[in-house]
CSV table of C-alpha atoms in Angstrom, one decimal:
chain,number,residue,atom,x,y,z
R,1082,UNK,CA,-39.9,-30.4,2.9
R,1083,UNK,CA,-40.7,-27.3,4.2
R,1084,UNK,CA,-37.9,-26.1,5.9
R,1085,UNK,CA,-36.3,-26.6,2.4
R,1086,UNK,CA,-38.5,-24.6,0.5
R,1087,UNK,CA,-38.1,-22.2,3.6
R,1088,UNK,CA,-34.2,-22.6,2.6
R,1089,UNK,CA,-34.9,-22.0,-1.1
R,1090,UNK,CA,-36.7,-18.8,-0.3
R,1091,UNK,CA,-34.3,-17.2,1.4
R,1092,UNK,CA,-31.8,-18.0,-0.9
R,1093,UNK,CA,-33.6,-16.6,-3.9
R,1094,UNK,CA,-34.0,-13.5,-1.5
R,1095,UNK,CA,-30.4,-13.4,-1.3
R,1096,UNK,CA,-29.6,-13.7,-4.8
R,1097,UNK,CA,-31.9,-11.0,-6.0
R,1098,UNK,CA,-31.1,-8.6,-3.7
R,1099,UNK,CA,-29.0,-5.4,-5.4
R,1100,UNK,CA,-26.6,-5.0,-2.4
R,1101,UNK,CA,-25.0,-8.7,-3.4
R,1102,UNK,CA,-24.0,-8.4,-7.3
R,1103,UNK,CA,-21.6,-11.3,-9.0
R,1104,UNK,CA,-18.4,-10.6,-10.5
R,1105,UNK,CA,-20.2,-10.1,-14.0
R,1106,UNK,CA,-22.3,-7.5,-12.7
R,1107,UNK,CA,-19.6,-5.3,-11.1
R,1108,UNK,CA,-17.7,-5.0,-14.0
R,1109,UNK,CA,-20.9,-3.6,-15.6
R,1110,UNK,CA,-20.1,0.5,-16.4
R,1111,UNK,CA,-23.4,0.9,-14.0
R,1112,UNK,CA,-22.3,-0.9,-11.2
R,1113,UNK,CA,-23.9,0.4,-8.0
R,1114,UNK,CA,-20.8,-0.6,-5.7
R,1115,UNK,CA,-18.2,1.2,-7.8
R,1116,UNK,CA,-19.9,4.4,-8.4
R,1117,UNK,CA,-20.4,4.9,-4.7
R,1118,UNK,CA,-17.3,4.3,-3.3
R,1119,UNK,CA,-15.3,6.0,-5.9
R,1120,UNK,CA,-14.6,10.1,-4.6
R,1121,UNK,CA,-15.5,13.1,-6.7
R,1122,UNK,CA,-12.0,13.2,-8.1
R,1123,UNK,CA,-12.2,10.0,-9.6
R,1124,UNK,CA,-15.1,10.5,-10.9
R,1125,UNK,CA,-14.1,13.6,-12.3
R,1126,UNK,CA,-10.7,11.7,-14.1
R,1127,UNK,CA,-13.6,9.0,-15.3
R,1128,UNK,CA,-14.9,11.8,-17.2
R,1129,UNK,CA,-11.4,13.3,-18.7
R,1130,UNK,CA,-9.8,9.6,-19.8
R,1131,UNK,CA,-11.5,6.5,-21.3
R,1132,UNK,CA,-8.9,4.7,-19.4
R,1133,UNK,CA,-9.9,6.0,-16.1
R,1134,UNK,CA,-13.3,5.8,-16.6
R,1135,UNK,CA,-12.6,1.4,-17.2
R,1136,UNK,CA,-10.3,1.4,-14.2
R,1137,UNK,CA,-13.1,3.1,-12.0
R,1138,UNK,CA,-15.8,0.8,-13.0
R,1139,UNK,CA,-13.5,-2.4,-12.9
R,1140,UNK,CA,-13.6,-2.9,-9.2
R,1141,UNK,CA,-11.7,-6.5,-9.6
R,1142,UNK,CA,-9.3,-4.8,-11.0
R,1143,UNK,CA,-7.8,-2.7,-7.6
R,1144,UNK,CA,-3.5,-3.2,-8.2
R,1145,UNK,CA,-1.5,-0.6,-9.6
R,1146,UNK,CA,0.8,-2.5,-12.0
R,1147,UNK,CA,0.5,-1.0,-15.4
R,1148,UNK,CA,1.3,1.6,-17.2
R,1149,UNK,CA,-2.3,2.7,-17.2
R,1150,UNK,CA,-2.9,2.0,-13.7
R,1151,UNK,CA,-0.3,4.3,-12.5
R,1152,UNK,CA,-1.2,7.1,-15.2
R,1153,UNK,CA,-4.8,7.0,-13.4
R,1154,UNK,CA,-3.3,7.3,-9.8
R,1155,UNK,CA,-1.8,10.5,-11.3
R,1156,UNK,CA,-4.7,11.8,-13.0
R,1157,UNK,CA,-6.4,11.9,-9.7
R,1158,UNK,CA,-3.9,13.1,-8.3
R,1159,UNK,CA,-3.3,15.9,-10.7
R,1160,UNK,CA,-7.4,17.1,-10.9
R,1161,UNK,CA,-7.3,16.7,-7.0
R,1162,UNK,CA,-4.0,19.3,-7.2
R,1163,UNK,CA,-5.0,21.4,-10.1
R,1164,UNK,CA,-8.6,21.9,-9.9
R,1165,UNK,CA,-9.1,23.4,-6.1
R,1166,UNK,CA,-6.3,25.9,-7.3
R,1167,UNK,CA,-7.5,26.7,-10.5
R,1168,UNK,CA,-10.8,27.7,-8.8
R,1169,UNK,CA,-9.1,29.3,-6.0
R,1170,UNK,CA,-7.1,31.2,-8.5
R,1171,UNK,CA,-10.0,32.8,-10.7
R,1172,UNK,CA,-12.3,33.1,-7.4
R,1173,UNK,CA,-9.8,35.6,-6.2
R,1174,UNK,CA,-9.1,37.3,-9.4
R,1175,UNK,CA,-12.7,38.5,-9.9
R,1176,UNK,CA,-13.0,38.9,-5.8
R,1177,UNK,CA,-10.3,41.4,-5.6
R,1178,UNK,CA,-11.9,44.6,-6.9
R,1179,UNK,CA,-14.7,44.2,-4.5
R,1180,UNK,CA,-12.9,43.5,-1.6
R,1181,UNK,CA,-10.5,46.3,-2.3
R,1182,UNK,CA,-13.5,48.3,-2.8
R,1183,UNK,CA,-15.5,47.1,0.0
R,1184,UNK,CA,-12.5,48.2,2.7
R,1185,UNK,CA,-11.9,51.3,0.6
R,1186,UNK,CA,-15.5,52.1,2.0
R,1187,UNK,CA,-15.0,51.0,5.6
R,1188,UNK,CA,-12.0,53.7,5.8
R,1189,UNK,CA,-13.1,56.5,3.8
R,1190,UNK,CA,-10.6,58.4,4.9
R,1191,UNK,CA,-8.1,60.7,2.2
R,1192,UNK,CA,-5.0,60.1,5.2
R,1193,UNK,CA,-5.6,56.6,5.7
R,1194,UNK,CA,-5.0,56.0,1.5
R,1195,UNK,CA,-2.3,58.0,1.4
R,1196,UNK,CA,0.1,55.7,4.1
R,1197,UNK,CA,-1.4,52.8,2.2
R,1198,UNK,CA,-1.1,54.0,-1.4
R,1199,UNK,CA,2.5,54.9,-0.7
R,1200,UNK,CA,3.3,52.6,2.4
R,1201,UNK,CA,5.4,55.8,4.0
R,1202,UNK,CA,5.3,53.4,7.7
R,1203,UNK,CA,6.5,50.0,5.9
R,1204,UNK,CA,3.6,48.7,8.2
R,1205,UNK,CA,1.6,47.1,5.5
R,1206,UNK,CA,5.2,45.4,4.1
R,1207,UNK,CA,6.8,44.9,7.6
R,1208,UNK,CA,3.2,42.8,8.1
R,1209,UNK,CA,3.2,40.6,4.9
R,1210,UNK,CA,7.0,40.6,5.0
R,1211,UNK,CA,6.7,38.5,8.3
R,1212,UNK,CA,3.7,36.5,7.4
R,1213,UNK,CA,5.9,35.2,4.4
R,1214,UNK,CA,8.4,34.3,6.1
R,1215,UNK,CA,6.6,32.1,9.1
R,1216,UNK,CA,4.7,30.4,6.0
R,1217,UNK,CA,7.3,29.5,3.9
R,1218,UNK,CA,9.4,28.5,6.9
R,1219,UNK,CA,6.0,26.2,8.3
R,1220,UNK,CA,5.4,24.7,4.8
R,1221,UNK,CA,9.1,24.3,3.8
R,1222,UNK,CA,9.6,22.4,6.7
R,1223,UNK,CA,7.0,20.5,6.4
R,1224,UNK,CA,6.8,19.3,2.8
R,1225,UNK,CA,10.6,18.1,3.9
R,1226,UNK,CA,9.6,15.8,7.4
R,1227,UNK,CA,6.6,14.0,4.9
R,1228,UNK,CA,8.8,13.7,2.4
R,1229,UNK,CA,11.3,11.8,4.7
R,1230,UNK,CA,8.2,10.0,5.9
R,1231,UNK,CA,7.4,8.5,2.7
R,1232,UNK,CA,11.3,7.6,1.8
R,1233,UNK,CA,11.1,6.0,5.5
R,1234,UNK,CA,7.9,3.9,4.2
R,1235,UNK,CA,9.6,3.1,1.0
R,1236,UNK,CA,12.5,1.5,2.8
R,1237,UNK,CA,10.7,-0.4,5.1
R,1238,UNK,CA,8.9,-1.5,2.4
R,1239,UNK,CA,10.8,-2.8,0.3
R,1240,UNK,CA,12.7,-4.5,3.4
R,1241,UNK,CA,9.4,-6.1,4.5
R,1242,UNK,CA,8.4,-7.4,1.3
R,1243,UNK,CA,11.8,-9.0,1.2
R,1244,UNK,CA,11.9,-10.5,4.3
R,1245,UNK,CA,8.3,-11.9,3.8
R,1246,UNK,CA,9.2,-13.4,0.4
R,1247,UNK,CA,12.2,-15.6,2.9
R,1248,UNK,CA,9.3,-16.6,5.0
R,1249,UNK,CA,7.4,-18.0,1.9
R,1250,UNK,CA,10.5,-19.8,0.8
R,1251,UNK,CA,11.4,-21.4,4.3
R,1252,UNK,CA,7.5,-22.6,4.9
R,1253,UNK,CA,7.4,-24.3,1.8
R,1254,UNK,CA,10.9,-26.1,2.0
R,1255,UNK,CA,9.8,-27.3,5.6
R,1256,UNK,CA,5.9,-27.8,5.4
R,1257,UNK,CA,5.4,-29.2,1.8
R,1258,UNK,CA,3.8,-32.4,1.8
R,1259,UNK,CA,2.3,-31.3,5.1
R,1260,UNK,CA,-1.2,-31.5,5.8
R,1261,UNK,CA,-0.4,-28.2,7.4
R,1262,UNK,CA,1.2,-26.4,4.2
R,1263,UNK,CA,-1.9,-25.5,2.6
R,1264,UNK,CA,-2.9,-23.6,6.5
R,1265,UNK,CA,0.3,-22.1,6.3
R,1266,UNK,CA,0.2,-20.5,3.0
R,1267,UNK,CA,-3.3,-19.4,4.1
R,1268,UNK,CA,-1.8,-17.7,7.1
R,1269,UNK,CA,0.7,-15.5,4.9
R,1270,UNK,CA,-2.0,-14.8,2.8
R,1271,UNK,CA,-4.1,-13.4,5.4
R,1272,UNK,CA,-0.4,-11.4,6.7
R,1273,UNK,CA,-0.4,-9.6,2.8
R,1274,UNK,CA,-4.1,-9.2,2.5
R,1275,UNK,CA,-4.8,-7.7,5.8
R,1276,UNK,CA,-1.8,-6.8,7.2
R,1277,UNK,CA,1.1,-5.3,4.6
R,1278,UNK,CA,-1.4,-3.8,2.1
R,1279,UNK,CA,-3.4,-2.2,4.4
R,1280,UNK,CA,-1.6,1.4,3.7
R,1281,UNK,CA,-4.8,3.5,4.4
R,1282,UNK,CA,-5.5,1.5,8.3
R,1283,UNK,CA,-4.6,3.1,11.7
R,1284,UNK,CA,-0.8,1.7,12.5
R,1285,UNK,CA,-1.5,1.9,15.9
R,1286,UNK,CA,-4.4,-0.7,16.0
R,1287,UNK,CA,-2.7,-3.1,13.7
R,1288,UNK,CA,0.1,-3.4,15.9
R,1289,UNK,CA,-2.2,-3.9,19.1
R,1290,UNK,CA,-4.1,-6.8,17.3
R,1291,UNK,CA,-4.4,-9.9,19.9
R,1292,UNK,CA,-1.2,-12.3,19.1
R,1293,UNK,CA,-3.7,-15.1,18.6
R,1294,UNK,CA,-5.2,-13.0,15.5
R,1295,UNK,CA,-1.9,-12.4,14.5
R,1296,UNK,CA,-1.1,-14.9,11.3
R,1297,UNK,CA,2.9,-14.8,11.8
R,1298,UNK,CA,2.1,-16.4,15.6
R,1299,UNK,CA,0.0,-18.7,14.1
R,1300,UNK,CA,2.8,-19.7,11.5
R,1301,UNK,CA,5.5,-20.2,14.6
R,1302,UNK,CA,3.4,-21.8,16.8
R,1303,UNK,CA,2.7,-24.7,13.5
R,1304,UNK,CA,6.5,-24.5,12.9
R,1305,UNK,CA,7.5,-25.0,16.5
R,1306,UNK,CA,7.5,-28.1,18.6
R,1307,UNK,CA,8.9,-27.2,22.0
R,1308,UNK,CA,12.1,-25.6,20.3
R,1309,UNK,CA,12.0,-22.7,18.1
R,1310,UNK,CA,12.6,-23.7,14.5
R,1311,UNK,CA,14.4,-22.1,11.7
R,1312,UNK,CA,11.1,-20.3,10.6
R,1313,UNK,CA,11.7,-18.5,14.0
R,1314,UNK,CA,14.7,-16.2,12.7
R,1315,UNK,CA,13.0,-14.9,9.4
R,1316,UNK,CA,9.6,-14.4,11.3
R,1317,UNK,CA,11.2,-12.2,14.1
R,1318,UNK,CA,13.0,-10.3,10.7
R,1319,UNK,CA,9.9,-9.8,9.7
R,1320,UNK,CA,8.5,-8.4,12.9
R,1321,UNK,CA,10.8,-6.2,13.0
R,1322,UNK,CA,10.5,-4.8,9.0
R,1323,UNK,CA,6.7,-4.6,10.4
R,1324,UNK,CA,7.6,-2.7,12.8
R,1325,UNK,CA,9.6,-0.4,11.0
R,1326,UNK,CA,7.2,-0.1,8.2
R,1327,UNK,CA,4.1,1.0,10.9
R,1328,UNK,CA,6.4,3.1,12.4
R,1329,UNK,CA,6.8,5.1,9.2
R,1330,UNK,CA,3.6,5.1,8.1
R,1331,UNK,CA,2.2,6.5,11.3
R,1332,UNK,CA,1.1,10.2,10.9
R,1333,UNK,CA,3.4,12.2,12.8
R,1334,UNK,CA,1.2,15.3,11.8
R,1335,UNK,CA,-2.0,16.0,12.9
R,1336,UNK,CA,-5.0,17.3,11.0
R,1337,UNK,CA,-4.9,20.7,13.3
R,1338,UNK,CA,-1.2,21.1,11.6
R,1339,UNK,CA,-2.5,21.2,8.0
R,1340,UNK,CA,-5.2,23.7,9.0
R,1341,UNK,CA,-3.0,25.8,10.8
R,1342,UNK,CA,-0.9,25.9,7.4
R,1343,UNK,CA,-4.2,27.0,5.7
R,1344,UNK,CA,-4.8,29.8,8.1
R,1345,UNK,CA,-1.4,30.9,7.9
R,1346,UNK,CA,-1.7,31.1,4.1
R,1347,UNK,CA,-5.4,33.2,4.5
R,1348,UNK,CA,-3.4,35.8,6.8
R,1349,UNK,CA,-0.8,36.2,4.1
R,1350,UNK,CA,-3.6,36.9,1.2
R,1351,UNK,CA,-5.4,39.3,3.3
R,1352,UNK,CA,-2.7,42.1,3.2
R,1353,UNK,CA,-3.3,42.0,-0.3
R,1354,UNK,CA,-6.5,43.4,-0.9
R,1355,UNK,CA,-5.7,46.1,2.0
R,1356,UNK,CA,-3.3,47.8,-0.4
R,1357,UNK,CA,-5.3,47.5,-3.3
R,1358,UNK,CA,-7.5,49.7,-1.0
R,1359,UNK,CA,-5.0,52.4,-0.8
R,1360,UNK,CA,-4.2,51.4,-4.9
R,1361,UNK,CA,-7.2,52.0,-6.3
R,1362,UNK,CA,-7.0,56.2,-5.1
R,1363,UNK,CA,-3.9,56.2,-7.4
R,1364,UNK,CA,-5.4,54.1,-10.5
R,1365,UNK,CA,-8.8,53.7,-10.3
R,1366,UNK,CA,-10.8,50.1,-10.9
R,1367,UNK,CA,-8.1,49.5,-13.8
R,1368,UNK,CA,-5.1,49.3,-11.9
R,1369,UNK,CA,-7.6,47.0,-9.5
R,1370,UNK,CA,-8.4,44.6,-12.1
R,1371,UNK,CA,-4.5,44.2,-13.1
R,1372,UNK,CA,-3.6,44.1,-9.4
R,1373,UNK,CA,-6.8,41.0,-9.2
R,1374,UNK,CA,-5.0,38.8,-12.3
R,1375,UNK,CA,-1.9,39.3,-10.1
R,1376,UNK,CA,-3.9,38.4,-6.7
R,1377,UNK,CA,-5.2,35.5,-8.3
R,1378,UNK,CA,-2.1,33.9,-9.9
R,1379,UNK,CA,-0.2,34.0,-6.4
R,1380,UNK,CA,-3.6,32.7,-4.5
R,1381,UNK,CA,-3.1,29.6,-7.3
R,1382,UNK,CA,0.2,29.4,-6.4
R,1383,UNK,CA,-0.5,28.9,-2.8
R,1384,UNK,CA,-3.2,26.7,-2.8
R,1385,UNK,CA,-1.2,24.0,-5.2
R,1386,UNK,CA,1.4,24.2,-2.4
R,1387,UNK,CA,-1.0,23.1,0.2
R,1388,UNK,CA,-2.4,20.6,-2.0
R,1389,UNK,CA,0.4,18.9,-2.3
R,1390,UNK,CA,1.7,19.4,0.9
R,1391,UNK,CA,-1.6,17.6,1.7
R,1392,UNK,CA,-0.6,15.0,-0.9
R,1393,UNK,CA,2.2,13.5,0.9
R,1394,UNK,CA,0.3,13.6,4.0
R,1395,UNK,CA,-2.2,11.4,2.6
R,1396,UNK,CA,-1.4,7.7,3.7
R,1397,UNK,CA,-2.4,6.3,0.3
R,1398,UNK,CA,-4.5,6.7,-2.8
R,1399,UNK,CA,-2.3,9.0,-4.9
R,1400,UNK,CA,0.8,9.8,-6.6
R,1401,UNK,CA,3.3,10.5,-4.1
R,1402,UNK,CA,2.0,7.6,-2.2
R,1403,UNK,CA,3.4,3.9,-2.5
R,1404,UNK,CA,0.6,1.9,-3.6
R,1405,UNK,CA,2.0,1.5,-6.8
R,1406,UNK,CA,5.2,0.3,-5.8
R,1407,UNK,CA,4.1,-1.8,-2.9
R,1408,UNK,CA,1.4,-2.9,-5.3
R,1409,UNK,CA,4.4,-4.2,-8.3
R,1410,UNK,CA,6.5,-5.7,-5.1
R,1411,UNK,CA,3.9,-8.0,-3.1
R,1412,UNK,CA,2.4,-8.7,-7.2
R,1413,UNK,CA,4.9,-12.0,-7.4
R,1414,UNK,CA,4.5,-12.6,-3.7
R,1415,UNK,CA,0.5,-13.1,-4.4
R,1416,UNK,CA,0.9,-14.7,-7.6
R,1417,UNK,CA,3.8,-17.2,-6.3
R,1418,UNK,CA,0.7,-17.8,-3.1
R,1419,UNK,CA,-2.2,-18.6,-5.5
R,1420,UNK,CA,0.4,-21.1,-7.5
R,1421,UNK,CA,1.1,-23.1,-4.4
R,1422,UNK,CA,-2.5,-23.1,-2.9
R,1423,UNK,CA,-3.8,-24.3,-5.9
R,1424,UNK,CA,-0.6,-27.2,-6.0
R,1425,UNK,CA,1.4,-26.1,-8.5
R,1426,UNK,CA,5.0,-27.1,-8.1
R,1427,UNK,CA,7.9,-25.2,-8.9
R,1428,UNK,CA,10.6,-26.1,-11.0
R,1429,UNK,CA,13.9,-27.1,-11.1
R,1430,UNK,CA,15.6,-25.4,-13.6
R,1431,UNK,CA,13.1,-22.5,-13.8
R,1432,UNK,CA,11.5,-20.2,-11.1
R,1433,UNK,CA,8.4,-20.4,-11.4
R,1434,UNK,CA,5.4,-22.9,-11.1
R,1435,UNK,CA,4.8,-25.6,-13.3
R,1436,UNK,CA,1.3,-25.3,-15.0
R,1437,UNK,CA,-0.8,-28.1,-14.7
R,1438,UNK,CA,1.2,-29.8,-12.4
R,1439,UNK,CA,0.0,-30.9,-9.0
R,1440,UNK,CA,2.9,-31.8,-6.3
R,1441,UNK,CA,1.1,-35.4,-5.5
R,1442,UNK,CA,2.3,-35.8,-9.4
R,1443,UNK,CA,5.9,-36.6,-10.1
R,1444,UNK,CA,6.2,-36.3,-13.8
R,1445,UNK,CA,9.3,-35.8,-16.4
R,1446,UNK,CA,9.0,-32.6,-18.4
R,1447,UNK,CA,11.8,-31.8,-21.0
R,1448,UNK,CA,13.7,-34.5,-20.3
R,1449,UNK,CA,14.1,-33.8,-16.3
R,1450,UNK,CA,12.2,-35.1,-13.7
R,1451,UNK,CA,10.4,-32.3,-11.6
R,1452,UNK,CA,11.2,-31.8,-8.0
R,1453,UNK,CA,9.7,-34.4,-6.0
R,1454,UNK,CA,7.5,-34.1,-2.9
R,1455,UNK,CA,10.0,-33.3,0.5
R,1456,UNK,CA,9.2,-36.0,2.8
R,1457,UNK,CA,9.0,-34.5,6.1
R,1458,UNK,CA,9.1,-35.9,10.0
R,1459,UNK,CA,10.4,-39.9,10.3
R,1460,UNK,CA,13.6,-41.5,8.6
R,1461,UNK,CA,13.7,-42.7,4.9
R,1462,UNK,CA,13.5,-45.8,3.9
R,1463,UNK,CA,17.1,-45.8,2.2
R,1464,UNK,CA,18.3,-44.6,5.6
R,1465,UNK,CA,17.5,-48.0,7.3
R,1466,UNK,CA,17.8,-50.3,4.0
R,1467,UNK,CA,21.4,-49.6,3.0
R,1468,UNK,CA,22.9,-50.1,6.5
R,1469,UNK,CA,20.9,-52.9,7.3
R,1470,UNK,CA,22.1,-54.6,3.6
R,1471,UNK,CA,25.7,-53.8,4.8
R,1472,UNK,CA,25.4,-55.8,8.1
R,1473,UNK,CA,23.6,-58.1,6.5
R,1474,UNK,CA,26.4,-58.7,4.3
R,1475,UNK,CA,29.3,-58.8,6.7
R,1476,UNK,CA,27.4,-61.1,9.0
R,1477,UNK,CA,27.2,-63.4,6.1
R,1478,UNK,CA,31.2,-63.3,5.3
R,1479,UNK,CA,31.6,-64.1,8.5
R,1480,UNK,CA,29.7,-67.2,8.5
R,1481,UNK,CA,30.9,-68.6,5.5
R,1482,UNK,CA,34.7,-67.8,6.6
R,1483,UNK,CA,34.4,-69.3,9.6
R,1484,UNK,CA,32.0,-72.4,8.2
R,1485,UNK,CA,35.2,-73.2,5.8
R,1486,UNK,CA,37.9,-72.9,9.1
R,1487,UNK,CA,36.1,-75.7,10.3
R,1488,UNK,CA,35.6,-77.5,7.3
R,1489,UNK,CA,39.1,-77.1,6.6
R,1490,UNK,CA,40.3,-78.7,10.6
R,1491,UNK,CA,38.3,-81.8,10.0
């Protein structure tokens, strides 16, 4: 009795701690989980759209199928885009003046503003000139090799996806009424759960996971009994699609890359205010503050170029991504999973499961019977009756015939 009041206390403990909350209490708007884990730009969209703000505090609700769904992906994506250059953009429009004036002070010197008032050398335009070019070269070059990436991922995708729905097929034409189907269809489960939706995970270590935590081993090594079976071919296709699909979605780029980019970009601003130094002899603080508005709309410029140069090198979570693609493709592949774990049969004359409808059942619907459970492993019964009947029956014209031969001699 008291190691079950012992029992009883802890889990009352458990149930009342706030770390652990039920479904009913995530969904709540104040939901401690969702709250935390969402980023600042999420947040922020929560704020802008009443839409956003239910799909942020809905953490059961993590697909990207809808319409709504994918108009939040780009909301982030839009505020995480739009704002840092917005800021950047009026930062360096009220920043100009002073920094102009600031290295107008440095100098102080009537020869030095004349060659940069009137660039007489073409140093100052020889300078930003070159820094141009390497930029627009660096970042041309490499919004093109991501965007390749992510066409590479959508591909390999959409082959994998394809390849895995054949493996569902094939397991369920040769394990139904199995008592190792429902372990099966576990084992792909596991495969899309933790395996082809995991976008955001290092490629590297999912391909050097141990082949006995690997869930398409598992699913060969139930399938095969000393000789590879059919299930063999579409799991090696698979492999392979895997493969392919880790291949593209390992980051070819390094983080050092992207902050070389934004270095490069803070070399080409800085010419700038140099020759508003040099400007500002000519004009005064006016032609400064015009010259700032101009500063600032081409600093805006550049920044939304990194941003969604930095976009595409994200693995996931945004709208150049593929999560809501890969999230409307492996959709049916879930749903047609939870159908046949929970023993739903599917139809013949339509493709998809039959509600209510266990496979031990064999019932007539519309006239038709359903499809009735595969017998696996042994020989029918029909496949020894019917022969057996047929000897059975020759032996016995045989008899007769040759009972009424010798009827017939006597």
């Amino acid at each position: 009795m008291k190691v079950k009041s012992d029992n009883t206390h802890q889990k009352s403990k458990i149930t009342k701690s706030p770390l652990i909350l039920s479904p009913r209490q995530n969904s709540n708007p104040t939901s401690l989980g969702a709250v935390s884990d969402a980023s600042i730009w999420e947040k922020a969209a929560a704020l802008v759209s009443q839409s956003a703000a239910e799909k942020l505090y809905d953490p059961m609700n993590d697909q990207i199928i809808t319409d709504r769904d994918k108009s939040y992906i780009q909301l982030v994506t839009f505020l995480r885009v739009g704002i840092p250059s917005v800021l950047s953009g009026v930062v360096a429009t009220l920043v100009f003046p002073f920094l102009a004036l600031t290295l107008a002070s440095v100098m102080n010197d009537a020869g030095v503003f004349a060659v940069l008032s009137q660039d007489s050398s073409q140093f100052v335009q020889n300078f930003l000139t070159v820094s141009s070019l390497l930029f627009s070269i660096l970042v041309g070059q490499t919004y093109y090799f991501m965007y390749q990436q992510q066409e590479a991922v959508y591909y390999s995708l959409f082959n994998e996806v394809t390849e895995a729905k054949s493996l569902l097929e094939q397991v369920a034409l040769v394990c139904q009424g199995r008592s190792m189907y429902k372990p099966m269809l576990g084992f792909i489960e596991k495969y899309v759960r933790d395996d082809l939706k995991q976008l955001q995970g290092d490629p590297a270590v999912l391909l050097s996971a141990r082949p006995v935590d690997d869930p398409l081993e598992s699913i060969m090594y139930m399938t095969s009994v000393g000789v590879p079976s059919i299930v063999y071919e579409t799991v090696r296709s698979l492999r392979q699609a895997r493969a392919a699909r880790l291949g593209a979605l390992q980051r070819k780029l390094p983080l050092v890359h992207m902050l070389l980019l934004w270095i490069l970009a803070g070399i080409e601003l800085v010419s700038f205010p140099l020759l508003g130094a040099g400007t500002q002899t000519i004009g005064g603080y006016n032609i400064l503050t015009v010259e700032g508005v101009i500063f600032g709309i081409m600093t805006f410029g550049i920044v939304m170029t990194l941003r969604v140069v930095g976009e595409l090198w994200r693995p996931a979570g945004g709208a150049y991504n593929v999560d809501g693609v890969l999230s409307v493709m492996v959709s049916g592949l879930e749903e047609e999973l939870q159908a046949r774990m929970s023993g739903k049969l599917y139809s013949g004359n339509r493709n998809y499961p039959i509600p209510n409808v266990p496979i031990a059942m064999k019932e007539k619907e519309d006239g038709q019977e359903t499809l009735p459970m595969l017998q696996q492993g042994g020989i029918s019964d029909s496949a020894i009756l019917i022969p057996a009947k047929k000897v059975a029956s020759w032996v016995g014209k045989k008899l007769k015939r040759r009972l009424r031969m010798r009827a017939s001699n006597k």
